């Protein structure tokens, strides 16, 4: 029989790893988190690339309180609210082109799945019921619900559920570091983008509702930035073949890359945008599928109802919090700060790449930066996944008081290691220096261990 102390320690929470204990969080302030033992951590990854304005911001806390005193929940088919209407209006001002309409949901997975449903319904409203497939790229991640996972080209996350998933990923990623087509930019003439047209021809444009892509590849690749011209080509192909273009901005949207949306770096306007993470900065579950005037006009003139929604969709509590986040970002010019500080972060990380053979590539835009780890810089050989190099780096960094985010590296999902550095958008130069200092010590320690183990050459 367990003693009283054992009972007190018993946890019934299903954690990411059932045999691993996690520290208990106490509180957070700015870019720092504190556990109950008093240890301080730099949140170098904004949690899950989410806490984009840092922790404990008083304006957001006050917005929570003010809205809770009014009303926290109403059902979207019964009422709208000032908070919801104001948030939708503000997002329309942030979004490119005629992307003006927001369908609010609770998570990025729900946002991408809602985007998929809207794309299919749009063509149904036009009488084109056969256009019901959404195609995507390998090395992509659009969420963990079955629809969103079907769109995802994340090999490891798909693996357990293959029999239940649709075969949506059909196009190679724009992964210049390890070109899947064995070519080099710019002599490749954007062959990876042109591959979309080949896939459309094979499947038939009459069967395809939309193409979905992360503007910058996140967890599935570690901040992989397509070359300039890539999305211009994608937009042209989609328009030519009467296919909607969905930009997954769950991780890249709301200033993360130093622009309002990641896709803005290419000067392209998609038909639908999926938002999450940064729009609420982790202060509340909130996400959105944003659509163009053209799509809304078609549906409004037909069924006048989008077949999607969740109990907590468009709840006024989350809307008020998200609105306060957007207003805080505007007041403190955080998009510009992400652009400025991000350039410094990339420069400093590039310095670490020159210092350590373990770092094969530094890539990203703004404050969304990836480090790909390699066994050999000459051959770009990857480490086998069973060695757990990414997790070892993350654990060592956490011991030293720095949180970084895991991502995949390599082409086929069966090997390769990557981490992402994605601090809150209001991080300072001095705080970036602290991140770099801890990373340097972490990578040096890991490199020495791997050399002693015969895994890495000196």
Short mmCIF file of C-alpha atoms in Angstrom, two decimals:
data_model
loop_
_atom_site.label_atom_id
_atom_site.label_comp_id
_atom_site.label_asym_id
_atom_site.label_seq_id
_atom_site.Cartn_x
_atom_site.Cartn_y
_atom_site.Cartn_z
CA UNK A 1 0.00 0.00 0.00
CA UNK A 2 1.35 3.40 -0.95
CA UNK A 3 2.26 5.83 1.76
CA UNK A 4 0.66 9.25 2.16
CA UNK A 5 3.62 10.97 0.44
CA UNK A 6 3.34 8.69 -2.61
CA UNK A 7 -0.37 9.45 -2.92
CA UNK A 8 0.31 13.17 -2.86
CA UNK A 9 2.81 12.80 -5.69
CA UNK A 10 0.51 10.66 -7.84
CA UNK A 11 -0.47 12.47 -11.04
CA UNK A 12 -3.40 11.50 -13.22
CA UNK A 13 -2.50 13.89 -16.03
CA UNK A 14 -1.67 12.25 -19.38
CA UNK A 15 1.56 14.06 -20.18
CA UNK A 16 3.51 13.95 -23.48
CA UNK A 17 5.80 11.27 -22.03
CA UNK A 18 4.22 9.05 -19.40
CA UNK A 19 7.51 8.08 -17.77
CA UNK A 20 8.93 11.58 -17.60
CA UNK A 21 8.36 14.04 -14.76
CA UNK A 22 7.97 17.70 -15.62
CA UNK A 23 8.71 20.69 -13.41
CA UNK A 24 5.63 22.41 -12.01
CA UNK A 25 5.19 25.94 -13.32
CA UNK A 26 4.77 28.74 -10.80
CA UNK A 27 4.50 31.92 -12.85
CA UNK A 28 5.86 33.87 -15.79
CA UNK A 29 6.89 37.44 -16.49
CA UNK A 30 8.17 38.82 -19.77
CA UNK A 31 10.26 36.21 -21.56
CA UNK A 32 10.87 34.27 -18.33
CA UNK A 33 9.12 31.33 -16.67
CA UNK A 34 9.60 30.18 -13.08
CA UNK A 35 8.95 26.72 -11.67
CA UNK A 36 7.88 25.93 -8.11
CA UNK A 37 11.47 25.20 -7.13
CA UNK A 38 12.37 28.79 -8.00
CA UNK A 39 14.33 27.99 -11.15
CA UNK A 40 14.12 30.58 -13.93
CA UNK A 41 13.88 29.69 -17.62
CA UNK A 42 14.19 31.89 -20.70
CA UNK A 43 11.21 31.08 -22.91
CA UNK A 44 13.29 30.89 -26.07
CA UNK A 45 10.48 29.27 -28.05
CA UNK A 46 7.36 31.10 -26.76
CA UNK A 47 6.08 27.78 -25.46
CA UNK A 48 4.92 26.16 -28.70
CA UNK A 49 5.74 29.27 -30.79
CA UNK A 50 2.66 30.75 -29.19
CA UNK A 51 3.38 33.14 -26.28
CA UNK A 52 4.36 35.90 -28.67
CA UNK A 53 4.07 38.88 -26.31
CA UNK A 54 5.59 37.20 -23.28
CA UNK A 55 4.01 36.32 -19.96
CA UNK A 56 2.12 38.27 -17.33
CA UNK A 57 1.22 41.30 -19.45
CA UNK A 58 -1.07 43.41 -17.27
CA UNK A 59 -3.15 44.82 -20.15
CA UNK A 60 -4.16 41.31 -21.18
CA UNK A 61 -4.98 40.25 -17.63
CA UNK A 62 -7.18 43.33 -17.26
CA UNK A 63 -8.97 42.58 -20.54
CA UNK A 64 -9.74 39.09 -19.20
CA UNK A 65 -11.22 40.53 -16.01
CA UNK A 66 -13.22 43.24 -17.78
CA UNK A 67 -14.80 40.80 -20.23
CA UNK A 68 -15.51 38.18 -17.55
CA UNK A 69 -17.48 40.79 -15.62
CA UNK A 70 -19.70 41.28 -18.68
CA UNK A 71 -20.12 37.84 -20.26
CA UNK A 72 -17.70 34.99 -20.91
CA UNK A 73 -19.75 32.67 -23.08
CA UNK A 74 -22.46 32.97 -25.67
CA UNK A 75 -23.27 30.49 -28.42
CA UNK A 76 -22.36 31.81 -31.88
CA UNK A 77 -25.76 30.98 -33.39
CA UNK A 78 -27.59 32.97 -30.70
CA UNK A 79 -25.52 36.13 -30.17
CA UNK A 80 -22.58 38.07 -31.49
CA UNK A 81 -20.57 40.39 -29.23
CA UNK A 82 -18.63 43.63 -29.37
CA UNK A 83 -15.41 41.72 -28.69
CA UNK A 84 -15.95 39.30 -31.58
CA UNK A 85 -16.96 42.04 -34.03
CA UNK A 86 -14.01 44.24 -33.06
CA UNK A 87 -11.52 41.38 -33.33
CA UNK A 88 -12.76 40.39 -36.79
CA UNK A 89 -12.53 44.01 -37.95
CA UNK A 90 -8.98 44.36 -36.61
CA UNK A 91 -7.85 41.12 -38.26
CA UNK A 92 -9.25 42.29 -41.59
CA UNK A 93 -6.99 45.34 -41.29
CA UNK A 94 -3.96 43.09 -40.72
CA UNK A 95 -4.67 40.62 -43.53
CA UNK A 96 -3.60 41.08 -47.17
CA UNK A 97 -5.93 41.82 -50.08
CA UNK A 98 -9.61 41.09 -49.59
CA UNK A 99 -9.12 38.53 -46.78
CA UNK A 100 -11.70 40.22 -44.57
CA UNK A 101 -13.88 37.55 -42.94
CA UNK A 102 -13.08 35.48 -39.83
CA UNK A 103 -14.55 32.18 -38.67
CA UNK A 104 -13.37 31.82 -35.06
CA UNK A 105 -12.38 28.46 -33.60
CA UNK A 106 -10.23 27.24 -30.70
CA UNK A 107 -6.97 25.91 -32.13
CA UNK A 108 -4.74 25.87 -35.20
CA UNK A 109 -5.86 22.33 -36.04
CA UNK A 110 -9.47 23.49 -36.05
CA UNK A 111 -8.52 26.53 -38.15
CA UNK A 112 -6.87 24.50 -40.93
CA UNK A 113 -9.67 21.94 -40.91
CA UNK A 114 -12.25 24.72 -41.10
CA UNK A 115 -10.29 26.22 -44.00
CA UNK A 116 -10.48 22.86 -45.76
CA UNK A 117 -14.24 22.62 -45.19
CA UNK A 118 -14.85 26.16 -46.43
CA UNK A 119 -12.81 25.49 -49.59
CA UNK A 120 -14.84 22.37 -50.39
CA UNK A 121 -18.14 24.10 -49.63
CA UNK A 122 -17.21 27.05 -51.84
CA UNK A 123 -17.03 24.80 -54.89
CA UNK A 124 -20.23 23.00 -53.87
CA UNK A 125 -22.01 26.35 -53.77
CA UNK A 126 -20.82 26.90 -57.33
CA UNK A 127 -22.19 23.52 -58.37
CA UNK A 128 -18.78 21.85 -58.68
CA UNK A 129 -19.25 19.00 -56.21
CA UNK A 130 -16.35 16.99 -57.61
CA UNK A 131 -13.80 19.53 -56.37
CA UNK A 132 -13.44 17.99 -52.93
CA UNK A 133 -9.75 17.16 -52.47
CA UNK A 134 -7.24 19.37 -50.69
CA UNK A 135 -3.62 18.70 -51.68
CA UNK A 136 -0.51 19.62 -49.74
CA UNK A 137 3.26 19.18 -49.46
CA UNK A 138 5.44 16.64 -47.75
CA UNK A 139 7.42 18.10 -44.82
CA UNK A 140 4.40 19.99 -43.54
CA UNK A 141 2.27 20.07 -40.41
CA UNK A 142 -1.27 21.45 -40.35
CA UNK A 143 -2.60 19.99 -37.10
CA UNK A 144 -3.48 16.84 -35.19
CA UNK A 145 -7.22 16.38 -35.86
CA UNK A 146 -7.87 13.76 -38.54
CA UNK A 147 -8.65 16.26 -41.30
CA UNK A 148 -5.69 18.46 -40.43
CA UNK A 149 -3.38 15.45 -40.06
CA UNK A 150 -4.53 14.16 -43.46
CA UNK A 151 -3.32 17.44 -44.96
CA UNK A 152 -0.02 17.17 -43.08
CA UNK A 153 3.09 15.72 -44.65
CA UNK A 154 4.72 15.02 -41.29
CA UNK A 155 5.82 11.39 -41.63
CA UNK A 156 6.23 10.60 -37.91
CA UNK A 157 2.95 12.19 -36.84
CA UNK A 158 1.02 10.44 -39.61
CA UNK A 159 2.54 7.02 -38.96
CA UNK A 160 0.14 5.63 -36.31
CA UNK A 161 -2.98 6.73 -38.16
CA UNK A 162 -2.21 5.99 -41.82
CA UNK A 163 -5.31 3.76 -42.34
CA UNK A 164 -7.56 6.63 -41.24
CA UNK A 165 -5.91 9.41 -43.24
CA UNK A 166 -6.46 10.77 -46.72
CA UNK A 167 -3.44 10.91 -49.04
CA UNK A 168 -3.28 14.69 -49.34
CA UNK A 169 0.53 15.33 -49.38
CA UNK A 170 1.66 15.01 -53.00
CA UNK A 171 4.18 17.83 -53.60
CA UNK A 172 7.85 18.14 -52.59
CA UNK A 173 8.78 20.86 -50.08
CA UNK A 174 10.83 23.97 -51.00
CA UNK A 175 13.73 22.69 -48.90
CA UNK A 176 16.80 24.23 -50.55
CA UNK A 177 19.19 22.92 -47.88
CA UNK A 178 18.39 19.36 -49.00
CA UNK A 179 16.59 19.81 -52.31
CA UNK A 180 14.29 16.81 -52.80
CA UNK A 181 14.72 17.23 -56.55
CA UNK A 182 18.53 17.34 -56.32
CA UNK A 183 18.70 20.83 -57.83
CA UNK A 184 20.06 24.21 -56.75
CA UNK A 185 18.32 27.58 -56.60
CA UNK A 186 18.09 29.64 -58.79
CA UNK A 187 19.16 27.35 -61.65
CA UNK A 188 16.33 25.01 -60.60
CA UNK A 189 13.84 27.62 -61.88
CA UNK A 190 11.57 26.82 -58.91
CA UNK A 191 11.10 23.19 -59.92
CA UNK A 192 9.50 22.39 -56.52
CA UNK A 193 6.77 24.97 -57.17
CA UNK A 194 6.22 23.73 -60.71
CA UNK A 195 5.78 20.23 -59.27
CA UNK A 196 2.38 21.45 -58.01
CA UNK A 197 1.18 21.78 -61.58
CA UNK A 198 2.33 18.22 -62.33
CA UNK A 199 0.37 16.94 -59.32
CA UNK A 200 -2.73 18.87 -60.40
CA UNK A 201 -2.49 17.38 -63.89
CA UNK A 202 -2.23 13.85 -62.47
CA UNK A 203 -5.13 14.24 -60.04
CA UNK A 204 -7.24 16.48 -62.24
CA UNK A 205 -8.14 20.07 -61.35
CA UNK A 206 -11.81 19.08 -61.50
CA UNK A 207 -11.18 17.04 -58.32
CA UNK A 208 -9.16 19.59 -56.33
CA UNK A 209 -10.68 22.25 -54.10
CA UNK A 210 -7.50 23.77 -52.66
CA UNK A 211 -3.77 23.60 -52.08
CA UNK A 212 -2.58 24.27 -48.51
CA UNK A 213 0.94 25.27 -47.44
CA UNK A 214 2.67 26.77 -44.42
CA UNK A 215 4.23 30.00 -45.64
CA UNK A 216 7.37 28.98 -43.72
CA UNK A 217 7.61 25.33 -42.74
CA UNK A 218 7.48 24.96 -38.95
CA UNK A 219 7.65 21.82 -36.84
CA UNK A 220 7.99 19.48 -39.83
CA UNK A 221 11.14 21.18 -41.09
CA UNK A 222 12.40 23.80 -38.65
CA UNK A 223 11.78 27.25 -40.18
CA UNK A 224 12.30 26.28 -43.82
CA UNK A 225 11.96 29.46 -45.92
CA UNK A 226 11.03 29.00 -49.61
CA UNK A 227 13.06 31.07 -52.09
CA UNK A 228 11.65 34.33 -53.44
CA UNK A 229 9.41 33.67 -56.40
CA UNK A 230 8.12 30.39 -54.95
CA UNK A 231 4.72 31.60 -53.76
CA UNK A 232 4.29 33.86 -56.76
CA UNK A 233 4.54 30.68 -58.86
CA UNK A 234 2.18 28.78 -56.52
CA UNK A 235 -0.39 31.58 -56.68
CA UNK A 236 -0.23 31.64 -60.47
CA UNK A 237 -0.66 27.85 -60.74
CA UNK A 238 -3.62 27.80 -58.36
CA UNK A 239 -5.36 30.63 -60.21
CA UNK A 240 -4.69 29.02 -63.60
CA UNK A 241 -6.25 25.73 -62.50
CA UNK A 242 -9.20 27.16 -60.57
CA UNK A 243 -7.89 25.96 -57.20
CA UNK A 244 -8.03 27.91 -53.93
CA UNK A 245 -4.76 28.64 -52.12
CA UNK A 246 -4.86 28.20 -48.33
CA UNK A 247 -1.97 29.80 -46.41
CA UNK A 248 -1.39 28.08 -43.07
CA UNK A 249 -0.29 30.98 -40.87
CA UNK A 250 -0.95 29.29 -37.53
CA UNK A 251 2.73 29.53 -36.58
CA UNK A 252 3.88 32.33 -38.90
CA UNK A 253 0.97 34.77 -38.59
CA UNK A 254 0.57 37.85 -36.40
CA UNK A 255 4.09 39.22 -36.72
CA UNK A 256 6.20 36.17 -35.96
CA UNK A 257 8.32 36.52 -39.13
CA UNK A 258 8.67 40.31 -39.05
CA UNK A 259 5.63 40.83 -41.29
CA UNK A 260 1.92 40.69 -40.44
CA UNK A 261 1.74 37.27 -42.09
CA UNK A 262 4.48 35.03 -43.41
CA UNK A 263 3.01 35.08 -46.91
CA UNK A 264 3.45 38.87 -47.00
CA UNK A 265 7.20 38.37 -47.62
CA UNK A 266 6.28 37.11 -51.10
CA UNK A 267 3.68 39.82 -51.82
CA UNK A 268 1.03 37.19 -52.49
CA UNK A 269 -2.61 37.10 -51.39
CA UNK A 270 -4.08 33.65 -50.72
CA UNK A 271 -7.81 32.85 -50.75
CA UNK A 272 -7.96 31.55 -47.19
CA UNK A 273 -5.67 32.04 -44.17
CA UNK A 274 -5.55 29.79 -41.10
CA UNK A 275 -4.55 31.62 -37.90
CA UNK A 276 -3.81 30.53 -34.35
CA UNK A 277 -1.05 30.67 -31.74
CA UNK A 278 0.07 34.32 -31.96
CA UNK A 279 -3.41 35.81 -32.34
CA UNK A 280 -4.06 35.08 -28.66
CA UNK A 281 -0.39 34.83 -27.61
CA UNK A 282 -1.19 31.85 -25.39
CA UNK A 283 -3.50 33.81 -23.09
CA UNK A 284 -6.58 31.90 -24.27
CA UNK A 285 -7.47 29.16 -26.78
CA UNK A 286 -8.36 31.04 -29.98
CA UNK A 287 -7.81 30.63 -33.72
CA UNK A 288 -9.48 31.60 -36.98
CA UNK A 289 -9.99 30.71 -40.60
CA UNK A 290 -10.00 33.96 -42.59
CA UNK A 291 -11.53 34.03 -46.06
CA UNK A 292 -11.83 36.41 -49.00
CA UNK A 293 -14.79 38.55 -50.01
CA UNK A 294 -15.24 36.36 -53.08
CA UNK A 295 -15.72 33.20 -51.02
CA UNK A 296 -18.17 34.83 -48.61
CA UNK A 297 -20.18 36.36 -51.46
CA UNK A 298 -20.57 32.96 -53.11
CA UNK A 299 -21.71 31.25 -49.92
CA UNK A 300 -23.91 34.17 -48.84
CA UNK A 301 -25.68 34.02 -52.20
CA UNK A 302 -26.30 30.29 -51.80
CA UNK A 303 -26.79 28.37 -48.55
CA UNK A 304 -25.73 31.42 -46.50
CA UNK A 305 -24.23 29.13 -43.86
CA UNK A 306 -20.77 27.59 -43.45
CA UNK A 307 -20.99 24.00 -42.25
CA UNK A 308 -18.51 24.10 -39.39
CA UNK A 309 -18.23 25.32 -35.82
CA UNK A 310 -17.52 24.31 -32.24
CA UNK A 311 -19.16 24.99 -28.88
CA UNK A 312 -16.58 27.62 -27.94
CA UNK A 313 -16.29 29.20 -31.41
CA UNK A 314 -16.36 33.00 -31.22
CA UNK A 315 -16.84 33.11 -27.46
CA UNK A 316 -16.59 36.71 -26.21
CA UNK A 317 -14.05 35.92 -23.48
CA UNK A 318 -11.42 34.63 -25.89
CA UNK A 319 -12.25 37.31 -28.43
CA UNK A 320 -11.70 40.10 -25.90
CA UNK A 321 -8.37 38.61 -24.85
CA UNK A 322 -7.21 38.21 -28.46
CA UNK A 323 -8.26 41.76 -29.29
CA UNK A 324 -6.20 43.01 -26.34
CA UNK A 325 -3.22 41.01 -27.66
CA UNK A 326 -3.53 42.57 -31.13
CA UNK A 327 -3.83 46.06 -29.63
CA UNK A 328 -0.77 45.44 -27.43
CA UNK A 329 1.22 44.34 -30.47
CA UNK A 330 0.22 47.43 -32.40
CA UNK A 331 0.96 49.81 -29.51
CA UNK A 332 4.40 48.31 -28.95
CA UNK A 333 5.26 47.86 -32.66
CA UNK A 334 6.11 44.20 -32.16
CA UNK A 335 6.03 43.28 -35.85
CA UNK A 336 8.83 45.76 -36.51
CA UNK A 337 10.67 44.54 -33.42
CA UNK A 338 10.48 40.94 -34.65
CA UNK A 339 12.01 42.04 -37.95
CA UNK A 340 14.81 44.03 -36.30
CA UNK A 341 15.69 41.65 -33.47
CA UNK A 342 15.23 38.65 -35.76
CA UNK A 343 18.02 39.88 -38.02
CA UNK A 344 20.33 40.10 -35.01
CA UNK A 345 19.30 36.62 -33.82
CA UNK A 346 20.05 35.07 -37.22
CA UNK A 347 23.44 36.84 -37.36
CA UNK A 348 24.41 35.52 -33.93
CA UNK A 349 23.21 31.99 -34.68
CA UNK A 350 25.17 32.04 -37.94
CA UNK A 351 28.21 32.78 -35.80
CA UNK A 352 27.50 29.63 -33.78
CA UNK A 353 27.20 27.66 -37.02
CA UNK A 354 30.72 28.72 -37.97
CA UNK A 355 31.92 27.69 -34.53
CA UNK A 356 30.35 24.22 -34.30
CA UNK A 357 30.37 21.38 -36.83
CA UNK A 358 27.14 20.10 -35.27
CA UNK A 359 25.14 22.98 -36.80
CA UNK A 360 24.53 22.37 -40.50
CA UNK A 361 22.10 25.16 -41.26
CA UNK A 362 20.63 28.34 -39.78
CA UNK A 363 17.44 29.53 -41.45
CA UNK A 364 14.30 31.54 -40.83
CA UNK A 365 12.71 34.97 -40.95
CA UNK A 366 12.07 37.39 -38.11
CA UNK A 367 11.85 35.58 -34.78
CA UNK A 368 11.18 32.17 -36.33
CA UNK A 369 14.61 30.57 -36.72
CA UNK A 370 15.70 26.95 -37.09
CA UNK A 371 19.02 25.19 -36.42
CA UNK A 372 19.46 21.92 -38.32
CA UNK A 373 21.94 19.55 -36.72
CA UNK A 374 24.15 17.34 -38.89
CA UNK A 375 26.65 14.55 -38.43
CA UNK A 376 28.83 15.99 -41.21
CA UNK A 377 28.79 19.46 -42.73
CA UNK A 378 30.47 18.16 -45.87
CA UNK A 379 27.99 15.40 -46.67
CA UNK A 380 25.06 16.87 -44.65
CA UNK A 381 24.62 13.39 -43.19
CA UNK A 382 21.82 13.21 -40.62
CA UNK A 383 21.77 11.45 -37.27
CA UNK A 384 19.47 8.40 -36.88
CA UNK A 385 16.35 9.34 -34.93
CA UNK A 386 17.00 6.64 -32.32
CA UNK A 387 20.01 8.64 -31.08
CA UNK A 388 17.62 11.35 -29.88
CA UNK A 389 20.01 14.23 -30.66
CA UNK A 390 17.24 16.85 -30.74
CA UNK A 391 15.88 15.76 -27.36
CA UNK A 392 19.35 15.70 -25.86
CA UNK A 393 19.99 19.27 -26.95
CA UNK A 394 16.59 20.41 -25.64
CA UNK A 395 17.15 18.70 -22.28
CA UNK A 396 20.62 20.22 -21.86
CA UNK A 397 19.36 23.68 -22.76
CA UNK A 398 16.51 23.34 -20.26
CA UNK A 399 18.95 22.29 -17.53
CA UNK A 400 20.81 25.53 -18.23
CA UNK A 401 17.61 27.59 -18.13
CA UNK A 402 16.67 27.90 -21.81
CA UNK A 403 13.61 26.47 -23.57
CA UNK A 404 13.86 25.67 -27.30
CA UNK A 405 11.37 23.93 -29.60
CA UNK A 406 11.78 20.55 -31.32
CA UNK A 407 11.41 20.20 -35.09
CA UNK A 408 12.23 17.62 -37.73
CA UNK A 409 15.17 17.71 -40.10
CA UNK A 410 15.98 15.61 -43.12
CA UNK A 411 13.84 14.80 -46.13
CA UNK A 412 11.96 11.61 -45.36
CA UNK A 413 11.05 12.03 -41.70
CA UNK A 414 13.06 8.97 -40.67
CA UNK A 415 16.27 10.79 -39.73
CA UNK A 416 17.40 14.31 -38.98
CA UNK A 417 17.38 16.77 -36.09
CA UNK A 418 16.37 20.39 -35.73
CA UNK A 419 15.44 22.90 -33.05
CA UNK A 420 13.70 26.24 -33.36
CA UNK A 421 14.51 29.50 -31.57
CA UNK A 422 11.30 31.54 -31.45
CA UNK A 423 11.26 33.89 -28.44
CA UNK A 424 8.45 36.38 -27.73
CA UNK A 425 8.30 39.26 -30.21
CA UNK A 426 9.16 41.83 -27.52
CA UNK A 427 12.50 40.19 -26.73
CA UNK A 428 15.45 42.58 -26.42
CA UNK A 429 18.98 42.47 -27.83
CA UNK A 430 20.31 41.81 -24.32
CA UNK A 431 17.95 38.86 -23.90
CA UNK A 432 18.97 37.47 -27.30
CA UNK A 433 22.58 37.62 -26.10
CA UNK A 434 21.59 35.53 -23.07
CA UNK A 435 19.89 32.98 -25.34
CA UNK A 436 22.98 32.77 -27.54
CA UNK A 437 25.26 32.36 -24.53
CA UNK A 438 23.25 29.40 -23.16
CA UNK A 439 22.94 27.84 -26.62
CA UNK A 440 26.68 28.09 -27.13
CA UNK A 441 27.37 26.31 -23.84
CA UNK A 442 24.72 23.70 -24.62
CA UNK A 443 25.99 22.88 -28.10
CA UNK A 444 29.59 22.78 -26.90
CA UNK A 445 28.70 20.32 -24.14
CA UNK A 446 26.63 18.13 -26.48
CA UNK A 447 29.36 18.18 -29.15
CA UNK A 448 31.99 17.02 -26.65
CA UNK A 449 29.72 14.18 -25.50
CA UNK A 450 28.96 13.07 -29.07
CA UNK A 451 32.68 13.08 -29.97
CA UNK A 452 33.48 10.94 -26.90
CA UNK A 453 30.69 8.52 -27.89
CA UNK A 454 32.11 8.24 -31.41
CA UNK A 455 28.94 9.68 -32.92
CA UNK A 456 30.45 12.99 -34.09
CA UNK A 457 33.90 13.52 -35.57
CA UNK A 458 36.14 16.08 -33.87
#
